[in-house]
Tab-separated table of C-alpha atoms in Angstrom:
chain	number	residue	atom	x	y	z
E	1	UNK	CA	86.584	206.684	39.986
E	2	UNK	CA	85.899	208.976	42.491
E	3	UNK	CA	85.694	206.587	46.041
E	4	UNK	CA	84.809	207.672	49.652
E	5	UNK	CA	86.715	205.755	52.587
E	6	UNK	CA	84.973	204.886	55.799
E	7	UNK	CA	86.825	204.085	59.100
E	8	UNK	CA	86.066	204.022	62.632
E	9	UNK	CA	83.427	200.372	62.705
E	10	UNK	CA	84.261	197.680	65.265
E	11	UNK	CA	82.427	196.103	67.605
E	12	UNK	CA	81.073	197.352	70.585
E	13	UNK	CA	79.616	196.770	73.530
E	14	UNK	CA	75.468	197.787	73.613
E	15	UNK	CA	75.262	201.353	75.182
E	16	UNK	CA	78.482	202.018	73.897
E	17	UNK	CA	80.065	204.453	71.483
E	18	UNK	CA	81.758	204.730	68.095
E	19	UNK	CA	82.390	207.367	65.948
E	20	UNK	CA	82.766	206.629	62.150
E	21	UNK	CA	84.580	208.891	60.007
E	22	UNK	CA	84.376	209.569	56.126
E	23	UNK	CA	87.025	211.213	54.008
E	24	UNK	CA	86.720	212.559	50.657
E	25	UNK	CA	88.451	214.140	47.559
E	26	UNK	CA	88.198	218.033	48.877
E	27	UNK	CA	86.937	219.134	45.130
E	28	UNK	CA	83.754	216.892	46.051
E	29	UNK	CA	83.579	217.475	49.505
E	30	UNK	CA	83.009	221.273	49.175
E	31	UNK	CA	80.458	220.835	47.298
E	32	UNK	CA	78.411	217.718	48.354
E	33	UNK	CA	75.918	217.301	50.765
E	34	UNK	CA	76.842	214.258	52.677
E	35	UNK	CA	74.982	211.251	54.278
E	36	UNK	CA	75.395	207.846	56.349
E	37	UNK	CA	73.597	204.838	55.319
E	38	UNK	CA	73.113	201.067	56.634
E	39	UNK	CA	72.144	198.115	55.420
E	40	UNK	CA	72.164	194.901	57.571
E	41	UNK	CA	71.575	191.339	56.090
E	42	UNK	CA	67.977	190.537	54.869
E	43	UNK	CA	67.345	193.974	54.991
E	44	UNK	CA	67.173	197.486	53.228
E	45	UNK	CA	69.826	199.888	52.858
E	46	UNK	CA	68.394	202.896	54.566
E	47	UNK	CA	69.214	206.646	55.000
E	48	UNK	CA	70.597	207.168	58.774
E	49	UNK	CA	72.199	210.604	58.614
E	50	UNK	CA	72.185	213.589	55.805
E	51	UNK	CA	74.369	217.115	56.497
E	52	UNK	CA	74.140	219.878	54.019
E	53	UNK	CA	76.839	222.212	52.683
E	54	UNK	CA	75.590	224.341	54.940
E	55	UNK	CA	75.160	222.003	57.953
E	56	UNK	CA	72.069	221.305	57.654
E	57	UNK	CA	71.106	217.728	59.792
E	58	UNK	CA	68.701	215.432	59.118
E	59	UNK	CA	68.370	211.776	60.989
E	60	UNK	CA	66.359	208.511	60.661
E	61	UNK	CA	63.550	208.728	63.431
E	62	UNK	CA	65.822	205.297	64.945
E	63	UNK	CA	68.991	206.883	65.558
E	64	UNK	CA	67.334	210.770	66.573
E	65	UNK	CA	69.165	211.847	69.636
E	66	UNK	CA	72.009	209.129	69.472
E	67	UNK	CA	73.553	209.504	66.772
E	68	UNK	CA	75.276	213.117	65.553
E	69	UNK	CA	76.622	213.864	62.468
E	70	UNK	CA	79.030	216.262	61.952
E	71	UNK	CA	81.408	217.624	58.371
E	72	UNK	CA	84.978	219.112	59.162
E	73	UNK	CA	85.337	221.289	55.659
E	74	UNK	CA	89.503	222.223	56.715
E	75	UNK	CA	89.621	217.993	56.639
E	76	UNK	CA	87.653	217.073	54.017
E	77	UNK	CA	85.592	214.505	56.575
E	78	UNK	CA	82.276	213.937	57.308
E	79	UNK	CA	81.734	212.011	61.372
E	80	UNK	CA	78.855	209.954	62.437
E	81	UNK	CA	79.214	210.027	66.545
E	82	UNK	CA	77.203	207.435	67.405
E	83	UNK	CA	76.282	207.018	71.263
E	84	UNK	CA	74.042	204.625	72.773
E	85	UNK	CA	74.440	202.156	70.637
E	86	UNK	CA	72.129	199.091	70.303
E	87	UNK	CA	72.143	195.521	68.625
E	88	UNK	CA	69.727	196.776	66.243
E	89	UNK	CA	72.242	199.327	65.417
E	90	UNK	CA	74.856	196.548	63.597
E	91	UNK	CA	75.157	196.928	60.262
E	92	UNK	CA	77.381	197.882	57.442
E	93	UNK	CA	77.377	201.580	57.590
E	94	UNK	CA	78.007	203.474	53.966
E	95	UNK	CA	79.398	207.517	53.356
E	96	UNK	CA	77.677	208.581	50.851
E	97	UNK	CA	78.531	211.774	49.322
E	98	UNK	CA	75.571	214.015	46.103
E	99	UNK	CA	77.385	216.399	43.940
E	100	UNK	CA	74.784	218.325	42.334
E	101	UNK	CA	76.745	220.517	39.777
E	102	UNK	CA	73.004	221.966	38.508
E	103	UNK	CA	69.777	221.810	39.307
E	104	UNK	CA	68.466	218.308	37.862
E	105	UNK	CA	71.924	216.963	37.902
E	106	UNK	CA	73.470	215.191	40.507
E	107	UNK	CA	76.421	212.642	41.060
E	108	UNK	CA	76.791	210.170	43.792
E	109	UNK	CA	79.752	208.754	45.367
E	110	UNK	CA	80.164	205.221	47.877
E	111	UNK	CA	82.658	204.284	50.752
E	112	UNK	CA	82.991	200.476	50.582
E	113	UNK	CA	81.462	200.625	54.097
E	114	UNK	CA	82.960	199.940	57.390
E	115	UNK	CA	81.071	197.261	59.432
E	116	UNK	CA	79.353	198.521	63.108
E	117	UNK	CA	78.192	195.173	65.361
E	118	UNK	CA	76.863	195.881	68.507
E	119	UNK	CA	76.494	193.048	70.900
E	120	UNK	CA	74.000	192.678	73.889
């Protein structure tokens, strides 16, 4: 089983900072797009950050402007920078990495999720 690894959660302060970092098996890296997700209790896991092979960004409309993500291909690891942090912002925060080997075909890979709380 192929198995992402998430570091970099804590708690923090609101306003703070924390950046979360992702590493993954460089065959799958190279040719995944990769993507943070949340989920916090009682509610749905949701998309928070996507980045291309080619570095293409994408962000959930709540994070937009805080939070950066970033892929270092020479490392194999994928960063979520996350400034300005707020209480709504604690969750558990999954890498999540799509190899799509052909068009139609795709294969997705999970961290076990590091946990983010953010106090007031």
């Amino acid at each position: 089983q192929v198995q992402l690894e998430e570091s970099g959660g804590g708690l923090v302060q609101a306003g703070g900072s924390l950046r979360l970092s992702c590493a993954a098996p460089g065959s799958i890296f190279s040719i995944s797009a990769m993507a943070w997700y949340r989920q916090a209790p009682g509610k749905q896991r949701e998309l928070v950050a996507r980045i291309s092979i080619g570095g293409t960004t994408n962000y959930a409309d709540s994070v937009k402007g805080r939070f950066t993500i970033s892929r270092d291909n020479a490392k194999n690891t994928v960063y979520l920078q996350m400034n300005s942090l707020k209480p709504e912002d604690t969750a558990v925060y999954y890498c999540n990495a799509v190899w799509m080997p052909a068009i139609g075909s795709r294969t997705d890979y999970w961290g076990q999720g590091t946990q983010v709380t953010v106090s007031s």
